Amino acid sequence: MKKYLHAGILLGTFMLAGCNVSEETEKQVKEEKVEIPTTKQTVEDESLADTDKGEVKPKAILKLTQEQKEDYYKEYVKLTDNIIAKYEGFGVEVVPMNEFLLEDWVEPEEFEKRLIDRANTKITVSKSNNISSPELVTKTVNFHIGSSVRTISISGSFKTQYSSYDGGMQFFSRINSISSQAESEGVVWEQKGYDYRLINDDRRYLITIGGKYSESGISSSHHVAVEFDCTKNGGVN
């Protein structure tokens, strides 16, 4: 009887110990959950749409009849004229109606916002220390339009020449070609021409490219300024 009683006491002790371990484990898990940084959750919240599944809802495409499209297009033209009057010197126009994509048809209020964003476009040139062959040098240009960034690339081809002056170095002797194209999807860029100046002892070209940028039913004129430098060894950046 004492043997069974002793065994029962031991079994009870083990069960109590097991409960304590379980409670400690549960407490530890709860503490670890509390220690998870809140920043991760914040980032995830920002990327979620207003659905429980977190799926991003695409913008609804307007389903317009041909007659409605013609009425909307007239409103777009009026809004464009107003923007031209407000932003002097800004060349902008509505693309031909038959070139509109489905997603280009929006409410007039949204189209006006697009026009204002386009009128306030900021253009930046990405800096790079890469040295390229003078036969082909490419610059990346970013169009900051509203909250979006669109990219075009500008490529230059040059000829350099050696000079023994000042210890010996290369300098530009001519431009072979200047070309540009859109890199972002949905953007059409049409180069219209370019002007240039040669400075810094013929070792730097200042080039301004004129072109037409078309997206979202709006076509606007822009001038993009880039620089090309010739290194002493004949490379260009």
PDB file of C-alpha atoms in Angstrom, residues 61-178:
ATOM      1  CA  ILE A  61     -12.676  51.349 -66.183  1.00  0.00           C
ATOM      2  CA  LEU A  62     -15.465  53.600 -67.388  1.00  0.00           C
ATOM      3  CA  LYS A  63     -17.868  51.888 -69.746  1.00  0.00           C
ATOM      4  CA  LEU A  64     -18.873  54.671 -72.087  1.00  0.00           C
ATOM      5  CA  THR A  65     -20.911  54.690 -75.244  1.00  0.00           C
ATOM      6  CA  GLN A  66     -19.483  56.351 -78.330  1.00  0.00           C
ATOM      7  CA  GLU A  67     -21.698  59.362 -77.718  1.00  0.00           C
ATOM      8  CA  GLN A  68     -20.507  59.622 -74.100  1.00  0.00           C
ATOM      9  CA  LYS A  69     -16.884  59.384 -75.231  1.00  0.00           C
ATOM     10  CA  GLU A  70     -17.418  62.268 -77.615  1.00  0.00           C
ATOM     11  CA  ASP A  71     -18.931  64.372 -74.805  1.00  0.00           C
ATOM     12  CA  TYR A  72     -16.083  63.494 -72.438  1.00  0.00           C
ATOM     13  CA  TYR A  73     -13.514  64.293 -75.110  1.00  0.00           C
ATOM     14  CA  LYS A  74     -14.993  67.771 -75.549  1.00  0.00           C
ATOM     15  CA  GLU A  75     -14.671  68.310 -71.788  1.00  0.00           C
ATOM     16  CA  TYR A  76     -11.036  67.149 -71.919  1.00  0.00           C
ATOM     17  CA  VAL A  77     -10.267  69.691 -74.642  1.00  0.00           C
ATOM     18  CA  LYS A  78     -11.849  72.519 -72.620  1.00  0.00           C
ATOM     19  CA  LEU A  79      -9.862  71.537 -69.527  1.00  0.00           C
ATOM     20  CA  THR A  80      -6.667  71.433 -71.582  1.00  0.00           C
ATOM     21  CA  ASP A  81      -7.319  74.938 -72.907  1.00  0.00           C
ATOM     22  CA  ASN A  82      -7.760  76.143 -69.310  1.00  0.00           C
ATOM     23  CA  ILE A  83      -4.436  74.587 -68.291  1.00  0.00           C
ATOM     24  CA  ILE A  84      -2.659  76.241 -71.231  1.00  0.00           C
ATOM     25  CA  ALA A  85      -4.070  79.604 -70.145  1.00  0.00           C
ATOM     26  CA  LYS A  86      -3.027  79.027 -66.530  1.00  0.00           C
ATOM     27  CA  TYR A  87       0.462  77.645 -67.189  1.00  0.00           C
ATOM     28  CA  GLU A  88       1.976  79.995 -69.751  1.00  0.00           C
ATOM     29  CA  GLY A  89       4.557  78.402 -71.991  1.00  0.00           C
ATOM     30  CA  PHE A  90       3.380  74.869 -71.278  1.00  0.00           C
ATOM     31  CA  GLY A  91       2.674  72.998 -74.500  1.00  0.00           C
ATOM     32  CA  VAL A  92      -0.002  70.353 -73.982  1.00  0.00           C
ATOM     33  CA  GLU A  93      -2.802  68.793 -75.982  1.00  0.00           C
ATOM     34  CA  VAL A  94      -5.259  65.906 -75.839  1.00  0.00           C
ATOM     35  CA  VAL A  95      -4.177  62.988 -78.002  1.00  0.00           C
ATOM     36  CA  PRO A  96      -6.525  62.102 -80.883  1.00  0.00           C
ATOM     37  CA  MET A  97      -9.671  60.392 -79.675  1.00  0.00           C
ATOM     38  CA  ASN A  98      -9.004  57.221 -81.660  1.00  0.00           C
ATOM     39  CA  GLU A  99      -5.688  56.805 -79.800  1.00  0.00           C
ATOM     40  CA  PHE A 100      -7.308  56.686 -76.346  1.00  0.00           C
ATOM     41  CA  LEU A 101      -6.837  53.442 -74.431  1.00  0.00           C
ATOM     42  CA  LEU A 102      -9.626  52.029 -72.269  1.00  0.00           C
ATOM     43  CA  GLU A 103      -7.890  53.184 -69.085  1.00  0.00           C
ATOM     44  CA  ASP A 104      -7.470  56.711 -70.488  1.00  0.00           C
ATOM     45  CA  TRP A 105     -11.211  57.387 -70.197  1.00  0.00           C
ATOM     46  CA  VAL A 106     -11.766  58.930 -66.768  1.00  0.00           C
ATOM     47  CA  GLU A 107     -14.104  61.443 -65.196  1.00  0.00           C
ATOM     48  CA  PRO A 108     -13.300  65.066 -66.186  1.00  0.00           C
ATOM     49  CA  GLU A 109     -12.193  65.826 -62.612  1.00  0.00           C
ATOM     50  CA  GLU A 110      -9.578  63.065 -62.804  1.00  0.00           C
ATOM     51  CA  PHE A 111      -8.445  64.218 -66.237  1.00  0.00           C
ATOM     52  CA  GLU A 112      -7.969  67.754 -64.890  1.00  0.00           C
ATOM     53  CA  LYS A 113      -5.798  66.331 -62.097  1.00  0.00           C
ATOM     54  CA  ARG A 114      -3.713  64.513 -64.698  1.00  0.00           C
ATOM     55  CA  LEU A 115      -3.258  67.770 -66.595  1.00  0.00           C
ATOM     56  CA  ILE A 116      -2.116  69.624 -63.477  1.00  0.00           C
ATOM     57  CA  ASP A 117       0.334  66.856 -62.593  1.00  0.00           C
ATOM     58  CA  ARG A 118       1.728  66.960 -66.118  1.00  0.00           C
ATOM     59  CA  ALA A 119       2.103  70.733 -66.005  1.00  0.00           C
ATOM     60  CA  ASN A 120       4.163  70.342 -62.818  1.00  0.00           C
ATOM     61  CA  THR A 121       6.421  67.607 -64.164  1.00  0.00           C
ATOM     62  CA  LYS A 122       9.885  67.542 -62.619  1.00  0.00           C
ATOM     63  CA  ILE A 123      12.696  66.071 -64.727  1.00  0.00           C
ATOM     64  CA  THR A 124      15.855  64.623 -63.182  1.00  0.00           C
ATOM     65  CA  VAL A 125      18.882  62.885 -64.681  1.00  0.00           C
ATOM     66  CA  SER A 126      20.252  59.868 -62.839  1.00  0.00           C
ATOM     67  CA  LYS A 127      23.894  60.298 -61.894  1.00  0.00           C
ATOM     68  CA  SER A 128      26.388  57.602 -62.798  1.00  0.00           C
ATOM     69  CA  ASN A 129      30.162  57.304 -62.547  1.00  0.00           C
ATOM     70  CA  ASN A 130      30.282  54.565 -65.194  1.00  0.00           C
ATOM     71  CA  ILE A 131      32.718  55.270 -68.033  1.00  0.00           C
ATOM     72  CA  SER A 132      31.516  54.158 -71.473  1.00  0.00           C
ATOM     73  CA  SER A 133      32.952  53.991 -74.957  1.00  0.00           C
ATOM     74  CA  PRO A 134      32.348  57.254 -76.850  1.00  0.00           C
ATOM     75  CA  GLU A 135      30.515  55.238 -79.529  1.00  0.00           C
ATOM     76  CA  LEU A 136      27.565  54.652 -77.172  1.00  0.00           C
ATOM     77  CA  VAL A 137      26.794  56.438 -73.898  1.00  0.00           C
ATOM     78  CA  THR A 138      23.359  56.258 -72.265  1.00  0.00           C
ATOM     79  CA  LYS A 139      21.782  58.584 -69.705  1.00  0.00           C
ATOM     80  CA  THR A 140      18.666  57.735 -67.667  1.00  0.00           C
ATOM     81  CA  VAL A 141      16.117  60.546 -67.313  1.00  0.00           C
ATOM     82  CA  ASN A 142      13.193  60.408 -64.864  1.00  0.00           C
ATOM     83  CA  PHE A 143       9.892  62.231 -65.302  1.00  0.00           C
ATOM     84  CA  HIS A 144       8.279  62.814 -61.889  1.00  0.00           C
ATOM     85  CA  ILE A 145       4.569  63.232 -62.633  1.00  0.00           C
ATOM     86  CA  GLY A 146       2.346  63.373 -59.574  1.00  0.00           C
ATOM     87  CA  SER A 147       3.247  60.314 -57.497  1.00  0.00           C
ATOM     88  CA  SER A 148       4.593  58.408 -60.523  1.00  0.00           C
ATOM     89  CA  VAL A 149       8.074  58.219 -62.013  1.00  0.00           C
ATOM     90  CA  ARG A 150       8.516  57.474 -65.704  1.00  0.00           C
ATOM     91  CA  THR A 151      11.826  56.874 -67.443  1.00  0.00           C
ATOM     92  CA  ILE A 152      13.303  57.632 -70.831  1.00  0.00           C
ATOM     93  CA  SER A 153      16.849  56.898 -71.953  1.00  0.00           C
ATOM     94  CA  ILE A 154      19.063  59.244 -73.953  1.00  0.00           C
ATOM     95  CA  SER A 155      21.913  57.757 -75.943  1.00  0.00           C
ATOM     96  CA  GLY A 156      24.813  59.668 -77.445  1.00  0.00           C
ATOM     97  CA  SER A 157      27.475  58.636 -79.905  1.00  0.00           C
ATOM     98  CA  PHE A 158      30.623  60.771 -80.132  1.00  0.00           C
ATOM     99  CA  LYS A 159      34.030  60.966 -81.687  1.00  0.00           C
ATOM    100  CA  THR A 160      37.028  61.938 -79.583  1.00  0.00           C
ATOM    101  CA  GLN A 161      40.493  63.092 -80.524  1.00  0.00           C
ATOM    102  CA  TYR A 162      43.879  63.108 -78.793  1.00  0.00           C
ATOM    103  CA  SER A 163      45.686  66.324 -77.937  1.00  0.00           C
ATOM    104  CA  SER A 164      49.243  66.558 -76.624  1.00  0.00           C
ATOM    105  CA  TYR A 165      48.395  69.859 -74.957  1.00  0.00           C
ATOM    106  CA  ASP A 166      48.484  69.964 -71.154  1.00  0.00           C
ATOM    107  CA  GLY A 167      50.137  66.586 -70.700  1.00  0.00           C
ATOM    108  CA  GLY A 168      48.105  64.788 -73.338  1.00  0.00           C
ATOM    109  CA  MET A 169      44.373  64.042 -73.181  1.00  0.00           C
ATOM    110  CA  GLN A 170      41.316  63.275 -75.271  1.00  0.00           C
ATOM    111  CA  PHE A 171      38.600  65.764 -76.174  1.00  0.00           C
ATOM    112  CA  PHE A 172      35.347  65.741 -78.153  1.00  0.00           C
ATOM    113  CA  SER A 173      35.672  66.363 -81.859  1.00  0.00           C
ATOM    114  CA  ARG A 174      32.051  65.802 -82.933  1.00  0.00           C
ATOM    115  CA  ILE A 175      28.623  64.316 -82.204  1.00  0.00           C
ATOM    116  CA  ASN A 176      27.716  61.301 -84.297  1.00  0.00           C
ATOM    117  CA  SER A 177      24.129  61.009 -83.069  1.00  0.00           C
ATOM    118  CA  ILE A 178      21.729  61.721 -80.197  1.00  0.00           C
TER     119      ILE A 178
END
